[in-house]
PDB file of C-alpha atoms in Angstrom:
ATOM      1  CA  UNK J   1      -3.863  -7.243  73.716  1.00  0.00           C
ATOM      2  CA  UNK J   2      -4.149  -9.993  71.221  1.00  0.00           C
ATOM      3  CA  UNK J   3      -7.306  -8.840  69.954  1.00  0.00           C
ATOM      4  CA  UNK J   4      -5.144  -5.072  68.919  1.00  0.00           C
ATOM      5  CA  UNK J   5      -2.257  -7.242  67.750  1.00  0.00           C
ATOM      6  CA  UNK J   6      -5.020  -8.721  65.267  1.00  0.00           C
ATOM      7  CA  UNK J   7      -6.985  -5.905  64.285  1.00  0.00           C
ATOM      8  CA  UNK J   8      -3.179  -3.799  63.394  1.00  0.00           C
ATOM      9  CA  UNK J   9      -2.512  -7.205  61.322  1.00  0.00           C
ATOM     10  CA  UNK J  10      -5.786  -6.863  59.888  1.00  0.00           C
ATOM     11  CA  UNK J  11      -5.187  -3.395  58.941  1.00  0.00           C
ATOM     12  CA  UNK J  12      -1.697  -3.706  57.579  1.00  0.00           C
ATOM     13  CA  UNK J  13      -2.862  -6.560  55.191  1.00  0.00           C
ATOM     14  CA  UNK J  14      -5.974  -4.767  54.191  1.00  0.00           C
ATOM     15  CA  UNK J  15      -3.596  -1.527  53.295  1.00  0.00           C
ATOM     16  CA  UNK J  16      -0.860  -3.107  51.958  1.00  0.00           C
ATOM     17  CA  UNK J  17      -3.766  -5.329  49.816  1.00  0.00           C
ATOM     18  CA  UNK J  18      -5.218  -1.756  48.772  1.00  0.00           C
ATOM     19  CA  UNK J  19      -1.258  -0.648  47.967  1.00  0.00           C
ATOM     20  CA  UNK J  20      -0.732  -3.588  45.562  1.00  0.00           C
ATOM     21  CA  UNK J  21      -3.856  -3.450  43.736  1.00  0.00           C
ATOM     22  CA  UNK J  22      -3.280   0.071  42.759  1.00  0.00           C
ATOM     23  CA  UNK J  23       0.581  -0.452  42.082  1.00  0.00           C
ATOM     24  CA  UNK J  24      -0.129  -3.314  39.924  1.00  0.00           C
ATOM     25  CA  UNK J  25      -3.157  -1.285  38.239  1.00  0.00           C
ATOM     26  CA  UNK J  26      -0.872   1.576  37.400  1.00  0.00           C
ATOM     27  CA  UNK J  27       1.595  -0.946  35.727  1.00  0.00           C
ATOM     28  CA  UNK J  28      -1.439  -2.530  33.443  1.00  0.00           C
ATOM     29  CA  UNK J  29      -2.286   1.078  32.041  1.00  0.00           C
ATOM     30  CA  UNK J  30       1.490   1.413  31.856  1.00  0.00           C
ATOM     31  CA  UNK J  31       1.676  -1.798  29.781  1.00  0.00           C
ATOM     32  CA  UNK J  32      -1.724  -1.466  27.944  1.00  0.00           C
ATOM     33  CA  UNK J  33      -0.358   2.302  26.708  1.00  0.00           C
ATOM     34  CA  UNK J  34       2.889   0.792  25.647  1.00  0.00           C
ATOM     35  CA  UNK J  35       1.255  -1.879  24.055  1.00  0.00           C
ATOM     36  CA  UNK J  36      -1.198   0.357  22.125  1.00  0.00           C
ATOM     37  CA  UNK J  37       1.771   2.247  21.134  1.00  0.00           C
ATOM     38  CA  UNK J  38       3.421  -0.529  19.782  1.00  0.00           C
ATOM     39  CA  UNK J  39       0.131  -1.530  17.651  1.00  0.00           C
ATOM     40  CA  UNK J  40      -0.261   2.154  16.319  1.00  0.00           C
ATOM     41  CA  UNK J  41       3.470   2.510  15.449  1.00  0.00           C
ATOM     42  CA  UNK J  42       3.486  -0.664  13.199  1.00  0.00           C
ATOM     43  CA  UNK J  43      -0.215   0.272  11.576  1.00  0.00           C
ATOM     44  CA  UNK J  44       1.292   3.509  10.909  1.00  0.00           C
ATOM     45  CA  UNK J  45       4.526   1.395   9.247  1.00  0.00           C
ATOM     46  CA  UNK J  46       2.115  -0.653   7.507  1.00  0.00           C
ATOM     47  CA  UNK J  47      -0.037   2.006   5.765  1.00  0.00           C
ATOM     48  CA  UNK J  48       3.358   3.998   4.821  1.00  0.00           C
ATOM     49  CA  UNK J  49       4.511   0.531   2.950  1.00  0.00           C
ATOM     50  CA  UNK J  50       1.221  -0.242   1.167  1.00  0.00           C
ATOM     51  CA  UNK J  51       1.453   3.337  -0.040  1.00  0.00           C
ATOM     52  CA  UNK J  52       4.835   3.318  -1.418  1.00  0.00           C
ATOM     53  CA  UNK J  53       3.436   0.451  -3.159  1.00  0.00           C
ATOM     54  CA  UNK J  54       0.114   2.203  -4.268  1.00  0.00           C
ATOM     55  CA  UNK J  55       2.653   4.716  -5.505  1.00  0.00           C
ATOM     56  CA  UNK J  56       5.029   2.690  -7.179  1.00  0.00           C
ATOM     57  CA  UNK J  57       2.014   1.167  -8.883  1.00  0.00           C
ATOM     58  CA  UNK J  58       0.660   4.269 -10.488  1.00  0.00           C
ATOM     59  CA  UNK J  59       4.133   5.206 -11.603  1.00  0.00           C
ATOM     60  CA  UNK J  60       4.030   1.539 -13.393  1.00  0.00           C
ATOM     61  CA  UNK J  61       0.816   2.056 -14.749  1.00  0.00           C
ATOM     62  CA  UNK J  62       1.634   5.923 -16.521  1.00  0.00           C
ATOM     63  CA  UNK J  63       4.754   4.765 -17.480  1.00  0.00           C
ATOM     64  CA  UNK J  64       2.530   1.357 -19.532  1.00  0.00           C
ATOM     65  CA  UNK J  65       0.429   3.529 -20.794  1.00  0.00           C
ATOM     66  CA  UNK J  66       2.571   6.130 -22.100  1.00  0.00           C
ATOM     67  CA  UNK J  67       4.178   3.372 -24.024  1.00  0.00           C
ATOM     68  CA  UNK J  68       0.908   2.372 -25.322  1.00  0.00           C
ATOM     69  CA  UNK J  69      -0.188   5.348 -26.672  1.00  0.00           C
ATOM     70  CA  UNK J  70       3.624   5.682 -28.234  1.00  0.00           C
ATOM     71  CA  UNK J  71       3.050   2.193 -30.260  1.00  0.00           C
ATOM     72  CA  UNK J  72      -0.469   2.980 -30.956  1.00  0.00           C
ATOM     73  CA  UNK J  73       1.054   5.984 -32.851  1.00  0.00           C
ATOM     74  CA  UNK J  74       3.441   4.061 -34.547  1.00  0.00           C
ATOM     75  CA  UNK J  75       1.098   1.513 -35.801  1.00  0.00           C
ATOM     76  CA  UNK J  76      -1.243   4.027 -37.437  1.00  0.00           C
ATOM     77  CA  UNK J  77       1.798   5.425 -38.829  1.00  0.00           C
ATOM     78  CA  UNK J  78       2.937   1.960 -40.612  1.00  0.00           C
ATOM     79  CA  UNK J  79      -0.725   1.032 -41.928  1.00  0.00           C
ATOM     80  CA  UNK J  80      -0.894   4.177 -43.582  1.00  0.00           C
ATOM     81  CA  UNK J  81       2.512   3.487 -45.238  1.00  0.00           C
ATOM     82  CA  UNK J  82       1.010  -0.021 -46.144  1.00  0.00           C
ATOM     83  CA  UNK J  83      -2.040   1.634 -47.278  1.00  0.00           C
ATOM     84  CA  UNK J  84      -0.128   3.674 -49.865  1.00  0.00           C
ATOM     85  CA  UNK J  85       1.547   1.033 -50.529  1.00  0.00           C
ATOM     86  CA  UNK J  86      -0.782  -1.313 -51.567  1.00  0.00           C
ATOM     87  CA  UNK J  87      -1.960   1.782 -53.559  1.00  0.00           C
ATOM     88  CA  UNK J  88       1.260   1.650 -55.492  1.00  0.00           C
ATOM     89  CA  UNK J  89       1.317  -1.768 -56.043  1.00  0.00           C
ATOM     90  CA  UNK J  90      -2.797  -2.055 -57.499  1.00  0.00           C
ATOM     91  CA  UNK J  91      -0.875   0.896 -59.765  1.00  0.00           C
ATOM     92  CA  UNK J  92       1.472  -0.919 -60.962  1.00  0.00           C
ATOM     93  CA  UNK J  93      -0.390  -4.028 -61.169  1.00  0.00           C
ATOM     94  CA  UNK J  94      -2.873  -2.137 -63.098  1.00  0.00           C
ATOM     95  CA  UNK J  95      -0.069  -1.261 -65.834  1.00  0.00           C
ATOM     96  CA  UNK J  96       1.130  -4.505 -66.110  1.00  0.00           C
ATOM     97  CA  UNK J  97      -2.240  -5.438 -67.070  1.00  0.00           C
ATOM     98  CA  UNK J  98      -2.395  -2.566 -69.335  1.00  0.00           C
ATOM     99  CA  UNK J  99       0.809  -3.630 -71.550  1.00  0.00           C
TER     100      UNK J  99
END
């Protein structure tokens, strides 16, 4: 009688060992798919933000070189002005010379 009292404790500790195991399996995937989850979510927050910046960076950069190109136009506008001005003057110069 022992002896079956030993072998059903046996058993019942071998099951309920099998019972846990899996139980406490299941909850690691659980935890390791939540986790995972977690890590994609912010990666995915992450990327969005360095691409707003990327963005924000180009719209920077147009805007820089639209001004650019705006003064570059502007300074070949006042050299040409100082080009026919220095024209004038040599004319002027030239008459003074002249008298």
């Amino acid at each position: 009688m022992e002896v079956n009292v030993l072998v059903a404790i046996s058993v019942a500790g071998t099951l309920s060992g099998i019972v846990f195991s899996y139980i406490g399996y299941r909850n690691g995937v659980k935890k390791e798919s939540s986790d995972a989850g977690k890590n994609s979510g912010t990666l995915i927050s992450d990327v969005g933000y360095i691409k707003a910046g990327v963005d924000d960076l180009k719209r920077k950069q147009e805007t820089s070189e639209e001004r650019h190109f705006a003064l570059a136009e502007r300074v070949k506008g006042v050299e040409e002005s100082a080009k026919s001005a220095h024209k004038r003057i040599d004319g002027l110069e030239a008459k003074e010379h002249v008298i």
